[in-house]
Coordinates of C-alpha atoms in Angstrom, one line a residue:
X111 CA 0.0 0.0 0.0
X112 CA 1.4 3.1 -1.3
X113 CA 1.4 6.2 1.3
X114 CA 0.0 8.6 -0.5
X115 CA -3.3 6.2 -0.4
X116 CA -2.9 5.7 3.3
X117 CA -3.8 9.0 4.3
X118 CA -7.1 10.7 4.0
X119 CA -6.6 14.1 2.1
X120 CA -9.3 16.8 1.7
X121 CA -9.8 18.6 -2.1
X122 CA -10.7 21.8 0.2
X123 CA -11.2 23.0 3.9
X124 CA -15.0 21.9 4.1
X125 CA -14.2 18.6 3.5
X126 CA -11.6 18.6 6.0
X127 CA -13.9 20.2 8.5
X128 CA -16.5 17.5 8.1
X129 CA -13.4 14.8 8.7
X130 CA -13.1 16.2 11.5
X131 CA -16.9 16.7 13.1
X132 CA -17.7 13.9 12.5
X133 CA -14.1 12.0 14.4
X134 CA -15.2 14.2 17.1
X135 CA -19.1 13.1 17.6
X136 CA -17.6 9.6 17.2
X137 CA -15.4 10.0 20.7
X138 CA -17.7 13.1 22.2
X139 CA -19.4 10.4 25.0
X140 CA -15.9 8.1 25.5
X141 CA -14.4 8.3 28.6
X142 CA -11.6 10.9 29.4
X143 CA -8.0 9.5 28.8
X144 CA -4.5 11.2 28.1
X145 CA -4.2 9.1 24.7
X146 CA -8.1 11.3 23.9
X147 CA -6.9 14.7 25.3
X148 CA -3.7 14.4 22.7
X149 CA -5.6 13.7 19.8
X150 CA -8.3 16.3 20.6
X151 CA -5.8 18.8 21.1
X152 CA -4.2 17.6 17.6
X153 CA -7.6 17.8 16.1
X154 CA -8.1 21.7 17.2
X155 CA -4.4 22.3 16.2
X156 CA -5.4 21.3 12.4
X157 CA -8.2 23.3 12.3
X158 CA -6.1 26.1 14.1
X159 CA -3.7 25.8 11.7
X160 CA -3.7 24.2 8.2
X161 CA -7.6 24.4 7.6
X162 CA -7.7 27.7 8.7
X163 CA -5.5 29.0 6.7
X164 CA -7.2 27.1 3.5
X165 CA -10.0 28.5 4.2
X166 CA -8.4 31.9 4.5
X167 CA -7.2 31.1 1.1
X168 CA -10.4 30.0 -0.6
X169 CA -11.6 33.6 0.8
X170 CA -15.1 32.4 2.0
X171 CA -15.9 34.3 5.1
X172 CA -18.7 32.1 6.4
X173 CA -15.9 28.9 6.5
X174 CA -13.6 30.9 8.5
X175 CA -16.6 31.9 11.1
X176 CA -17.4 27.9 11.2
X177 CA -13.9 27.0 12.0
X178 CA -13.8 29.3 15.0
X179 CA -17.2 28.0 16.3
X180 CA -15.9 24.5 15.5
X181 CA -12.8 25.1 17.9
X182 CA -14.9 26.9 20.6
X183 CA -17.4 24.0 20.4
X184 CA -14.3 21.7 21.2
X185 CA -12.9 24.2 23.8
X186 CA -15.9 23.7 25.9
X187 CA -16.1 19.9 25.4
X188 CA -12.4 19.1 26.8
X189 CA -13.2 21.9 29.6
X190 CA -17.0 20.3 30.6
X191 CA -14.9 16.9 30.4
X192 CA -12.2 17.4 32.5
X193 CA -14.7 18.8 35.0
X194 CA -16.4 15.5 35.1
X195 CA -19.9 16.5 33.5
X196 CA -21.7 15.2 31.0
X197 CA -21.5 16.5 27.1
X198 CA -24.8 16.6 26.4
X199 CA -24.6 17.3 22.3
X200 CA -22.9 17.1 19.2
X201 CA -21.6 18.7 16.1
X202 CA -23.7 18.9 13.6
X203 CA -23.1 21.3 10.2
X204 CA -20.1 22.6 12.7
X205 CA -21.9 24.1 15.3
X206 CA -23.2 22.2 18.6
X207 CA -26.5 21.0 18.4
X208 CA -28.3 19.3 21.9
X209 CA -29.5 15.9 22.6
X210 CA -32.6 17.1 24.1
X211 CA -35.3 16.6 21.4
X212 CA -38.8 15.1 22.4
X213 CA -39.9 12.2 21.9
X214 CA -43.8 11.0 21.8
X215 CA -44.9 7.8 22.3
X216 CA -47.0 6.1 19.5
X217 CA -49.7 3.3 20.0
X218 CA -50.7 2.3 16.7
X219 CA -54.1 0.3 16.9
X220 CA -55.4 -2.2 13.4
X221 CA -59.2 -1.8 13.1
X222 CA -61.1 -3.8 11.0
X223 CA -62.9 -0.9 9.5
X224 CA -61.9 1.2 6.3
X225 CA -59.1 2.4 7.7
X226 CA -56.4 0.3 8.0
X227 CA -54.6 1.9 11.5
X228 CA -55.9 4.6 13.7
X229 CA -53.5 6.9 16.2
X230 CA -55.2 6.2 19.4
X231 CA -58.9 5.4 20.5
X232 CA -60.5 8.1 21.7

């Protein structure tokens, strides 16, 4: 296997920002440990670094704006973490997004009328 196959590389900054949402809402409920902390760091280093500045490059505003939400959404994961409370979100179109959505219950009741199912019996 050559190396230059080994290695995922992005055509532009978007795609690398979406490599890395979705590595982080892969690891955003695993348990603390130093091996994690070092590759989260690493992961806000890239997007410090080398996809910032592509993006700078490709001159679109609004990617430069997402990258700095992107890094203050993992800012205040690794500090909410390492204070021993939950995460409760993810990343999703690189800004955080909670977990709390509603749910509803559904009883779905076959009738032998018309009708083949009916929502509840009132």
């Amino acid at each position: 296997m050559k190396n230059k196959n080994r290695y995922f590389q992005p055509k532009n900054s978007k795609e690398a920002m979406r490599q890395i949402e979705t590595l982080f809402n892969k690891y955003v409920d695993a348990p603390l440990t130093q091996e994690l902390v070092a590759y989260h760091q690493n992961l806000i280093n890239r997007l410090n670094d080398d996809i910032l500045k592509a993006a700078e490059a490709e001159g679109i505003p609004s990617r430069i704006e997402s990258i700095h939400n992107m890094v203050d959404v993992m800012r205040s994961w690794l500090q909410i973490r390492m204070s021993n409370q939950p995460f409760n979100g993810h990343m999703e179109h690189f800004k955080y997004v909670t977990n709390t959505k509603t749910k509803f219950k559904r009883n779905t009741i076959k009738l032998k009328s018309g009708q083949n199912r009916r929502a509840s019996r009132h």
